[in-house]
């Protein structure tokens, strides 16, 4: 049994698994970065639209009071 474990842990297999783990880690970090940037930009768009909406409602209210 010990021999089969040793043969399963050859250097090439270990390097392959480490390389795949690093590749998957980099892919996950890239996806997290993209999603983070997307969420931040969506929140900025909502905030800018909300500010414009509030300012237009204030202007509309001021115009109604003046009339």
Short mmCIF file of C-alpha atoms in Angstrom, two decimals:
data_model
loop_
_atom_site.label_atom_id
_atom_site.label_comp_id
_atom_site.label_asym_id
_atom_site.label_seq_id
_atom_site.Cartn_x
_atom_site.Cartn_y
_atom_site.Cartn_z
CA UNK A 1 0.00 0.00 0.00
CA UNK A 2 2.84 2.38 0.84
CA UNK A 3 4.38 1.78 -2.57
CA UNK A 4 1.17 2.73 -4.32
CA UNK A 5 1.01 5.99 -2.35
CA UNK A 6 4.61 6.79 -3.24
CA UNK A 7 4.04 6.07 -6.91
CA UNK A 8 0.95 8.29 -6.84
CA UNK A 9 2.96 11.23 -5.53
CA UNK A 10 5.44 11.54 -8.33
CA UNK A 11 7.05 14.90 -8.85
CA UNK A 12 5.21 15.56 -12.10
CA UNK A 13 1.84 14.85 -10.52
CA UNK A 14 2.57 17.16 -7.61
CA UNK A 15 3.74 19.94 -9.92
CA UNK A 16 0.66 19.48 -12.07
CA UNK A 17 -1.66 19.75 -9.07
CA UNK A 18 0.15 22.79 -7.69
CA UNK A 19 0.06 24.44 -11.12
CA UNK A 20 -3.65 23.77 -11.50
CA UNK A 21 -4.33 25.08 -7.98
CA UNK A 22 -2.43 28.29 -8.76
CA UNK A 23 -4.26 28.67 -12.06
CA UNK A 24 -7.62 28.25 -10.38
CA UNK A 25 -6.61 30.71 -7.66
CA UNK A 26 -5.64 33.33 -10.24
CA UNK A 27 -8.87 32.73 -12.13
CA UNK A 28 -10.89 33.17 -8.95
CA UNK A 29 -9.06 36.39 -8.09
CA UNK A 30 -9.69 37.72 -11.59
CA UNK A 31 -13.41 36.91 -11.37
CA UNK A 32 -13.64 38.54 -7.94
CA UNK A 33 -11.94 41.67 -9.26
CA UNK A 34 -14.26 41.88 -12.26
CA UNK A 35 -17.37 41.38 -10.13
CA UNK A 36 -16.12 43.94 -7.60
CA UNK A 37 -15.55 46.53 -10.31
CA UNK A 38 -18.95 45.81 -11.84
CA UNK A 39 -20.74 46.24 -8.52
CA UNK A 40 -18.86 49.45 -7.72
CA UNK A 41 -19.70 50.94 -11.11
CA UNK A 42 -23.35 49.95 -10.81
CA UNK A 43 -23.52 51.60 -7.39
CA UNK A 44 -21.91 54.75 -8.77
CA UNK A 45 -24.44 54.86 -11.61
CA UNK A 46 -27.34 54.45 -9.18
CA UNK A 47 -25.90 57.16 -6.91
CA UNK A 48 -25.47 59.63 -9.79
CA UNK A 49 -28.96 58.90 -11.11
CA UNK A 50 -30.39 59.28 -7.61
CA UNK A 51 -28.67 62.62 -7.13
CA UNK A 52 -29.99 63.91 -10.45
CA UNK A 53 -33.47 62.70 -9.53
CA UNK A 54 -33.39 64.44 -6.13
CA UNK A 55 -32.09 67.67 -7.65
CA UNK A 56 -34.77 67.67 -10.34
CA UNK A 57 -37.47 67.07 -7.74
CA UNK A 58 -36.14 69.97 -5.65
CA UNK A 59 -36.10 72.27 -8.71
CA UNK A 60 -39.62 71.19 -9.60
CA UNK A 61 -40.80 71.89 -6.05
CA UNK A 62 -39.13 75.35 -6.10
CA UNK A 63 -40.78 76.18 -9.43
CA UNK A 64 -44.20 75.16 -8.07
CA UNK A 65 -43.72 77.36 -4.98
CA UNK A 66 -42.72 80.33 -7.15
CA UNK A 67 -45.90 80.01 -9.24
#
